[in-house]
Amino acid sequence: FKIFNFTPKNMEEKLLQFIWQNKLFNLKNLHSTDNKSLEILQVGFLNKNQGPDFIHARIVYDKLIWAGSVEIHIKASDWKKHKHDNDTKYDPVILHVVWENDLEITNSKGQKLVTLTLQPLVSKILIDTYKQIMNQGHKLPCSNFIQNVHPARWIPFKEKLVIKRLERKTALIKQLLNYFTNNWELVAWSMVSAQLGGPINGLHFEQIMKQTPLKILQQNMFNRTCVESILFGQSNLLLKDFKDDYPNILKKEYTFYKQKYQLTPIYSSLNFMRMRPASFPTIRLSQLAGGLIAQPQIFSAMLYEKFFEPDNLFKKFQSYDYWHTHYNFDEPMKTPIPQHIGSQLKNRLYINVVVPLRFAYHSIYNDYNEKMAALDILLTLPKEDHKHSRLFEDFGIKNNNALDSQAFVELFVENCNHKHCLSCTIGESIFNNKMELKNNCN
């Protein structure tokens, strides 16, 4: 990892922006570099478009109120290096905030800029804290400080994280809607199939549904042999010769339906390695067939279900009787095999399919109350136990339900893993706590 020693050469501009935005510097008795009195009335708003870093700022310079923009650099000479001195977009800048004032600079009109040097105004405690976080070798960069964050800070932050995660999933759902020409049922079955396939075969299962017209499966929903033959045939699991009657019947049926409906199987092969036998794609495909037959309009059921119990939607996702004694074709087992999907998979289907679909649907149709109600489903589901949740639980952060678990995934993947601590509510709280302690000591 990168080592930060905070000389002007490697001081990060994003840290200066964070310090300015959160007023984490000494605001008393400020003076500009030309020794005029300076007061910060409003730091402004971070500008995400072209132009100065902060807009709509207000300062008192030499007893006069100025309104405009603020530009932040490590060195004052960066203004010229970035060619702002000839760019009229930077003429509204009323204050140039720098770490090191190494050059007197002007705007495109030749006017000298009011400059504030932050270096003597920023606490060493804050810099040392940031340095420790950035140099931390633990998966959680703030592991030395996270336990000091008040639990109340986590409550709204977790909801914010989950909303952000669901908004990202909504973007993916919109892509699926575009692919399936706005057919929500096809989108729902594609997502259900991906979850049944799991992390190893999920993409294969999704591709099977993309290459198998749902209307064909629905037309034959009263014939389980037909539905299973199509799913197994589309997955390339019926290519060899079999001893048992069941796979031979499926193979014969698929040969007929493949020609009748001009079906094209997937090109890749399903994987059986590194998974428990109960999760073999053979078992999951048969359970998928059971679900298609029992719940053909699954999206409608997801959308209008009022009581969110996992068994309500997925209790009939059961495999055919043959799979009660087999994990694979022609390979009988002495120990009976459960035919229904387990509670953990049912919960994952709610977390990764039902909730995102409801959130996306009501987002698209601008129903804010129903969109937010989708989050309530997560509160009713048990917590997930995975590497991300355990990482935070080890530091005493509560993981009470699926909303908490999903928040931890979003936080680690999008923030902690990239050390985006300055854009994190917990990181902000840590830096503010350090400043409060300093001020109390003073």
Coordinates of C-alpha atoms in Angstrom, one line a residue:
F1 CA 0.0 0.0 0.0
K2 CA 1.0 3.6 -0.5
I3 CA 2.9 5.4 2.2
F4 CA 1.8 8.9 3.1
N5 CA 4.2 11.3 4.8
F6 CA 2.3 14.5 3.9
T7 CA 5.0 16.6 2.4
P8 CA 3.6 19.1 -0.1
K9 CA 4.7 16.8 -2.9
N10 CA 2.4 13.9 -2.0
M11 CA -0.4 15.6 0.0
E12 CA -3.7 14.6 -1.6
E13 CA -6.0 17.3 -3.0
K14 CA -9.0 15.3 -2.0
L15 CA -7.9 15.5 1.6
L16 CA -7.7 19.3 1.4
Q17 CA -11.1 19.4 -0.2
F18 CA -12.5 17.2 2.7
I19 CA -10.8 19.5 5.3
W20 CA -12.2 22.6 3.7
Q21 CA -15.7 21.1 3.2
N22 CA -16.0 20.0 6.8
K23 CA -14.2 23.0 8.3
L24 CA -11.6 20.8 9.9
F25 CA -9.1 23.7 10.4
N26 CA -8.6 26.6 12.8
L27 CA -11.2 29.2 11.8
K28 CA -10.2 31.8 14.3
N29 CA -8.2 35.0 13.4
L30 CA -7.7 34.0 9.8
H31 CA -5.5 36.0 7.6
S32 CA -4.8 35.8 3.8
T33 CA -1.2 35.5 2.5
D34 CA -1.2 39.3 2.1
N35 CA -1.9 39.6 5.8
K36 CA -5.5 40.8 5.4
S37 CA -8.2 39.7 7.8
L38 CA -10.3 36.8 6.5
E39 CA -13.5 35.1 7.7
I40 CA -15.2 32.1 6.2
L41 CA -19.0 32.6 6.2
Q42 CA -19.8 29.7 3.9
V43 CA -17.3 27.1 2.4
G44 CA -19.6 26.5 -0.6
F45 CA -20.8 23.4 -2.3
L46 CA -18.6 20.8 -3.9
N47 CA -18.7 21.3 -7.7
K48 CA -18.9 18.0 -9.6
N49 CA -18.9 19.7 -13.0
Q50 CA -16.1 21.6 -14.7
G51 CA -14.8 24.7 -13.0
P52 CA -13.7 25.6 -9.5
D53 CA -13.9 23.0 -6.7
F54 CA -16.5 24.8 -4.6
I55 CA -19.2 27.1 -5.7
H56 CA -21.5 29.6 -3.8
A57 CA -19.0 30.4 -1.1
R58 CA -19.0 33.5 1.0
I59 CA -16.1 35.1 2.8
V60 CA -15.3 38.4 4.5
Y61 CA -12.0 39.7 3.2
D62 CA -10.6 42.9 4.6
K63 CA -14.0 43.7 6.1
L64 CA -15.8 43.3 2.8
I65 CA -18.2 40.4 2.0
W66 CA -17.2 38.5 -1.1
A67 CA -19.4 35.8 -2.9
G68 CA -18.1 33.4 -5.5
S69 CA -16.1 30.2 -5.9
V70 CA -13.2 28.5 -4.1
E71 CA -10.4 26.6 -5.8
I72 CA -8.1 24.2 -3.8
H73 CA -4.6 23.1 -4.7
I74 CA -1.6 21.5 -3.0
K75 CA 0.7 24.2 -4.3
A76 CA -0.3 27.6 -5.4
S77 CA 1.7 27.1 -8.6
D78 CA -0.8 24.3 -9.5
W79 CA -3.1 27.1 -10.6
K80 CA -0.8 28.0 -13.4
K81 CA 0.2 24.4 -14.0
H82 CA -3.5 23.5 -14.6
K83 CA -3.8 26.6 -16.9
H84 CA -6.5 28.3 -14.7
D85 CA -4.8 31.6 -15.2
N86 CA -6.1 31.8 -18.8
D87 CA -9.5 30.1 -18.2
T88 CA -12.4 32.5 -17.7
K89 CA -14.4 29.7 -15.9
Y90 CA -12.1 30.4 -12.9
D91 CA -12.6 34.1 -12.8
P92 CA -15.4 33.8 -10.2
V93 CA -12.8 32.4 -7.7
I94 CA -12.7 34.6 -4.6
L95 CA -10.4 32.4 -2.6
H96 CA -7.5 30.1 -3.5
V97 CA -6.9 27.6 -0.7
V98 CA -3.5 25.9 -0.8
W99 CA -1.3 23.7 1.4
E100 CA 1.9 25.5 0.2
N101 CA 2.0 29.1 -1.1
D102 CA 4.9 28.9 -3.5
L103 CA 3.7 31.4 -6.1
E104 CA 1.6 34.5 -6.4
I105 CA -1.1 33.8 -9.1
T106 CA -3.7 35.8 -11.1
N107 CA -6.9 35.0 -13.0
S108 CA -7.5 35.6 -16.7
K109 CA -8.1 39.3 -16.0
G110 CA -4.7 39.7 -14.4
Q111 CA -6.2 40.1 -10.9
K112 CA -4.4 38.7 -7.9
L113 CA -6.2 36.0 -6.0
V114 CA -6.9 36.1 -2.3
T115 CA -5.0 33.1 -0.9
L116 CA -5.3 31.1 2.3
T117 CA -2.6 28.7 3.4
L118 CA -4.1 25.7 5.2
Q119 CA -0.9 23.9 6.4
P120 CA -0.4 25.9 9.7
L121 CA -4.2 25.7 10.4
V122 CA -4.7 21.9 10.3
S123 CA -4.2 19.8 13.4
K124 CA -1.5 17.2 13.4
I125 CA -4.0 14.8 15.0
L126 CA -6.2 14.9 11.9
I127 CA -3.2 14.3 9.6
D128 CA -1.9 11.5 11.7
T129 CA -5.3 9.9 11.8
Y130 CA -5.6 10.0 8.0
K131 CA -2.1 8.7 7.7
Q132 CA -2.9 5.7 9.9
I133 CA -6.0 4.9 8.0
M134 CA -4.3 5.1 4.6
N135 CA -1.4 3.0 5.7
Q136 CA -3.5 0.4 7.5
G137 CA -2.9 -3.1 6.3
H138 CA -6.2 -4.4 7.7
K139 CA -9.2 -5.0 5.3
L140 CA -11.0 -2.2 7.2
P141 CA -8.8 0.9 6.9
C142 CA -10.5 2.5 9.9
S143 CA -10.1 -0.6 12.1
N144 CA -8.2 1.3 14.8
F145 CA -11.0 3.9 15.2
I146 CA -14.3 2.3 14.1
Q147 CA -15.2 1.1 17.6
N148 CA -15.2 4.8 18.8
V149 CA -18.0 5.8 16.4
H150 CA -21.3 6.2 18.2
P151 CA -23.8 3.4 17.3
A152 CA -26.4 6.1 16.4
R153 CA -24.3 7.1 13.4
W154 CA -24.7 3.7 11.9
I155 CA -28.6 3.6 11.7
P156 CA -29.2 6.2 9.0
F157 CA -25.9 5.4 7.3
K158 CA -26.9 1.7 6.8
E159 CA -30.2 2.8 5.1
K160 CA -28.3 5.2 2.9
L161 CA -25.9 2.4 1.9
V162 CA -28.7 0.0 1.1
I163 CA -30.5 2.6 -1.0
K164 CA -27.3 3.2 -2.9
R165 CA -26.9 -0.5 -3.5
L166 CA -30.5 -0.9 -4.7
E167 CA -30.1 2.1 -7.0
R168 CA -27.2 0.4 -8.6
K169 CA -29.2 -2.8 -9.0
T170 CA -32.0 -0.8 -10.5
A171 CA -29.7 0.3 -13.3
L172 CA -28.9 -3.3 -14.0
I173 CA -32.6 -4.2 -14.0
K174 CA -33.2 -1.4 -16.5
Q175 CA -30.7 -3.1 -18.8
L176 CA -32.5 -6.4 -18.5
L177 CA -35.8 -4.6 -19.2
N178 CA -34.3 -3.2 -22.3
Y179 CA -33.1 -6.7 -23.3
F180 CA -36.5 -8.3 -22.6
T181 CA -38.5 -5.4 -24.2
N182 CA -40.0 -4.3 -20.9
N183 CA -41.3 -7.7 -19.9
W184 CA -41.0 -7.7 -16.1
E185 CA -41.8 -11.5 -15.8
L186 CA -38.8 -12.3 -18.0
V187 CA -36.6 -10.1 -16.0
A188 CA -37.8 -11.7 -12.7
W189 CA -37.2 -15.3 -14.0
S190 CA -33.8 -14.3 -15.3
M191 CA -32.8 -13.0 -11.9
V192 CA -34.4 -16.0 -10.0
S193 CA -32.5 -18.4 -12.3
A194 CA -29.2 -16.6 -11.7
Q195 CA -29.7 -16.9 -7.9
L196 CA -30.5 -20.6 -8.3
G197 CA -27.4 -21.1 -10.3
G198 CA -25.3 -19.5 -7.5
P199 CA -22.0 -17.8 -7.9
I200 CA -20.6 -20.7 -10.0
N201 CA -23.4 -21.4 -12.5
G202 CA -25.5 -18.2 -12.1
L203 CA -24.5 -16.7 -15.5
H204 CA -25.1 -20.0 -17.2
F205 CA -28.6 -20.3 -15.7
E206 CA -29.4 -16.7 -16.7
Q207 CA -28.3 -17.5 -20.2
I208 CA -30.5 -20.6 -20.3
M209 CA -33.5 -18.3 -19.5
K210 CA -32.4 -15.8 -22.2
Q211 CA -32.3 -18.5 -24.8
T212 CA -35.5 -20.2 -23.8
P213 CA -38.7 -18.3 -24.6
L214 CA -40.7 -18.1 -21.4
K215 CA -44.0 -18.4 -23.3
I216 CA -42.9 -21.9 -24.4
L217 CA -42.4 -23.0 -20.8
Q218 CA -45.7 -21.4 -19.8
Q219 CA -47.6 -23.1 -22.7
N220 CA -46.4 -26.4 -21.4
M221 CA -46.6 -25.7 -17.6
F222 CA -49.0 -28.6 -17.0
N223 CA -46.4 -31.0 -18.4
R224 CA -43.5 -31.1 -16.0
T225 CA -41.6 -33.6 -18.3
C226 CA -41.7 -31.1 -21.1
V227 CA -40.5 -28.2 -18.9
E228 CA -37.6 -30.2 -17.4
S229 CA -36.6 -31.6 -20.8
I230 CA -36.3 -28.1 -22.2
L231 CA -34.3 -26.8 -19.3
F232 CA -32.0 -29.7 -19.1
G233 CA -31.6 -29.8 -22.9
Q234 CA -30.8 -26.1 -23.1
S235 CA -28.1 -26.6 -20.5
N236 CA -26.4 -29.4 -22.5
L237 CA -27.0 -32.0 -19.9
L238 CA -28.7 -34.5 -22.2
L239 CA -26.0 -35.1 -24.7
K240 CA -24.7 -38.5 -23.6
D241 CA -26.3 -41.9 -23.5
F242 CA -28.2 -42.8 -20.2
K243 CA -29.2 -46.0 -18.4
D244 CA -32.1 -44.6 -16.4
D245 CA -35.6 -44.1 -18.0
Y246 CA -36.0 -40.6 -16.7
P247 CA -33.0 -38.9 -18.5
N248 CA -33.8 -41.0 -21.6
I249 CA -37.4 -39.6 -21.7
L250 CA -36.1 -36.1 -21.2
K251 CA -33.6 -36.5 -24.0
K252 CA -36.3 -37.8 -26.4
E253 CA -38.7 -35.0 -25.4
Y254 CA -36.0 -32.3 -25.9
T255 CA -35.1 -33.6 -29.3
F256 CA -38.8 -33.0 -30.3
Y257 CA -39.2 -29.6 -28.7
K258 CA -35.8 -28.4 -29.9
Q259 CA -36.9 -28.9 -33.5
K260 CA -40.4 -27.7 -32.9
Y261 CA -39.4 -24.4 -31.3
Q262 CA -36.0 -24.0 -33.0
L263 CA -34.3 -23.9 -29.6
T264 CA -30.6 -23.1 -29.2
P265 CA -28.8 -24.5 -26.2
I266 CA -26.1 -22.5 -24.4
Y267 CA -22.5 -22.9 -25.6
S268 CA -20.8 -23.4 -22.3
S269 CA -21.0 -26.3 -19.9
L270 CA -22.4 -26.2 -16.3
N271 CA -19.9 -26.7 -13.5
F272 CA -20.2 -29.3 -10.7
M273 CA -16.9 -28.6 -9.0
R274 CA -16.4 -26.8 -5.7
M275 CA -20.0 -27.0 -4.5
R276 CA -22.1 -29.2 -2.3
P277 CA -24.1 -31.9 -4.1
A278 CA -27.4 -30.3 -2.9
S279 CA -26.4 -27.3 -5.0
F280 CA -25.6 -29.3 -8.1
P281 CA -27.1 -27.6 -11.3
T282 CA -29.1 -30.8 -11.9
I283 CA -31.0 -30.3 -8.6
R284 CA -31.4 -26.5 -9.2
L285 CA -32.7 -26.9 -12.7
S286 CA -35.4 -29.3 -11.5
Q287 CA -36.3 -26.9 -8.7
L288 CA -36.5 -24.1 -11.2
A289 CA -38.9 -26.2 -13.3
G290 CA -41.0 -26.7 -10.2
G291 CA -41.1 -23.0 -9.6
L292 CA -42.0 -22.2 -13.2
I293 CA -44.9 -24.6 -13.0
A294 CA -46.2 -23.5 -9.6
Q295 CA -45.6 -19.7 -10.0
P296 CA -45.6 -18.8 -13.7
Q297 CA -46.4 -15.1 -13.0
I298 CA -43.8 -14.7 -10.4
F299 CA -43.2 -11.0 -10.8
S300 CA -46.8 -10.2 -10.1
A301 CA -46.6 -12.4 -7.0
M302 CA -43.5 -10.5 -5.9
L303 CA -45.1 -7.1 -6.4
Y304 CA -48.3 -7.7 -4.6
E305 CA -47.4 -10.0 -1.8
K306 CA -48.2 -8.3 1.5
F307 CA -46.7 -10.7 4.0
F308 CA -43.1 -11.3 3.4
E309 CA -42.4 -14.8 4.4
P310 CA -39.8 -16.6 2.2
D311 CA -42.0 -19.7 2.0
N312 CA -44.8 -17.8 0.4
L313 CA -43.1 -17.4 -3.0
F314 CA -40.6 -20.2 -3.1
K315 CA -42.1 -23.1 -1.2
K316 CA -43.0 -25.0 -4.4
F317 CA -39.6 -24.7 -5.9
Q318 CA -39.2 -28.4 -5.5
S319 CA -37.3 -31.0 -7.6
Y320 CA -38.8 -33.9 -9.4
D321 CA -39.0 -37.2 -7.5
Y322 CA -36.0 -38.6 -9.4
W323 CA -33.8 -36.1 -7.7
H324 CA -34.9 -37.3 -4.2
T325 CA -32.4 -40.2 -4.7
H326 CA -29.9 -38.7 -7.3
Y327 CA -27.5 -35.8 -7.6
N328 CA -26.7 -36.6 -11.2
F329 CA -28.2 -38.8 -13.9
D330 CA -27.6 -42.5 -13.5
E331 CA -25.9 -42.0 -10.1
P332 CA -28.3 -43.2 -7.3
M333 CA -27.7 -42.2 -3.7
K334 CA -28.7 -44.2 -0.6
T335 CA -29.3 -41.1 1.5
P336 CA -32.5 -39.2 0.6
I337 CA -31.9 -35.7 -0.8
P338 CA -34.1 -32.7 0.1
Q339 CA -36.3 -31.8 -2.8
H340 CA -37.1 -28.2 -1.8
I341 CA -34.7 -25.3 -1.7
G342 CA -33.3 -24.4 1.7
S343 CA -34.1 -21.4 3.9
Q344 CA -30.8 -19.6 3.2
L345 CA -31.4 -19.7 -0.6
K346 CA -35.0 -18.5 -0.1
N347 CA -33.7 -15.6 1.9
R348 CA -31.1 -14.8 -0.8
L349 CA -33.9 -14.8 -3.4
Y350 CA -35.8 -12.2 -1.4
I351 CA -32.7 -10.1 -0.8
N352 CA -31.3 -10.3 -4.3
V353 CA -34.5 -10.6 -6.4
V354 CA -37.7 -9.6 -4.7
V355 CA -36.4 -6.5 -2.9
P356 CA -34.4 -5.1 -5.9
L357 CA -37.3 -5.7 -8.3
R358 CA -39.9 -4.0 -6.1
F359 CA -37.5 -1.1 -5.5
A360 CA -36.8 -0.8 -9.2
Y361 CA -40.4 -1.0 -10.3
H362 CA -41.6 1.7 -7.9
S363 CA -38.6 3.8 -8.7
I364 CA -39.4 3.7 -12.4
Y365 CA -43.1 4.5 -11.7
N366 CA -42.2 7.2 -9.1
D367 CA -43.9 5.7 -6.1
Y368 CA -41.6 6.8 -3.3
N369 CA -43.5 5.3 -0.4
E370 CA -43.7 1.8 -2.0
K371 CA -40.0 2.1 -3.1
M372 CA -38.9 2.8 0.5
A373 CA -41.3 0.0 1.7
A374 CA -39.1 -2.4 -0.2
L375 CA -36.4 -1.7 2.5
D376 CA -38.8 -2.9 5.2
I377 CA -38.7 -6.4 3.7
L378 CA -35.0 -6.5 4.5
L379 CA -35.7 -5.7 8.1
T380 CA -37.9 -8.8 8.4
L381 CA -35.3 -11.2 7.0
P382 CA -32.6 -12.8 9.1
K383 CA -29.1 -11.4 8.9
E384 CA -26.6 -12.8 6.3
D385 CA -23.5 -14.6 7.5
H386 CA -20.7 -13.9 5.1
K387 CA -17.1 -12.5 5.0
H388 CA -18.3 -8.9 4.8
S389 CA -20.7 -9.0 7.7
R390 CA -18.2 -10.9 9.9
L391 CA -15.6 -8.3 9.1
F392 CA -17.7 -5.6 10.8
E393 CA -19.2 -7.8 13.5
D394 CA -15.6 -8.5 14.7
F395 CA -15.4 -4.8 15.7
G396 CA -18.8 -4.9 17.5
I397 CA -20.9 -3.4 14.8
K398 CA -24.4 -4.8 15.0
N399 CA -25.7 -7.1 12.3
N400 CA -29.3 -7.7 13.2
N401 CA -31.0 -8.3 9.9
A402 CA -30.6 -8.5 6.1
L403 CA -30.6 -4.7 5.8
D404 CA -27.5 -4.5 8.0
S405 CA -25.8 -7.3 6.1
Q406 CA -26.4 -5.7 2.7
A407 CA -25.2 -2.3 4.1
F408 CA -21.9 -4.0 5.1
V409 CA -21.5 -5.5 1.6
E410 CA -22.0 -2.1 0.0
L411 CA -19.7 -0.3 2.4
F412 CA -16.8 -2.7 2.0
V413 CA -17.0 -3.2 -1.7
E414 CA -17.5 0.5 -2.6
N415 CA -15.6 2.3 0.1
C416 CA -13.4 0.2 2.4
N417 CA -11.9 -1.9 -0.4
H418 CA -10.8 1.3 -2.2
K419 CA -10.0 3.3 0.9
H420 CA -12.6 5.9 0.0
C421 CA -12.7 7.0 3.6
L422 CA -13.2 10.7 2.9
S423 CA -16.6 10.0 1.2
C424 CA -17.8 7.7 4.0
T425 CA -20.0 8.8 6.9
I426 CA -18.0 6.7 9.3
G427 CA -14.7 8.2 8.1
E428 CA -16.2 11.6 8.4
S429 CA -17.3 10.8 12.0
I430 CA -13.8 9.6 12.9
F431 CA -12.1 12.8 11.7
N432 CA -14.7 15.0 13.4
N433 CA -14.3 13.0 16.6
K434 CA -10.6 13.6 16.5
M435 CA -11.1 17.3 16.1
E436 CA -13.7 17.5 18.9
L437 CA -11.2 15.8 21.2
K438 CA -8.5 18.3 20.2
N439 CA -10.8 21.2 20.8
N440 CA -11.9 19.9 24.2
C441 CA -8.3 19.5 25.2
N442 CA -7.6 23.1 24.1

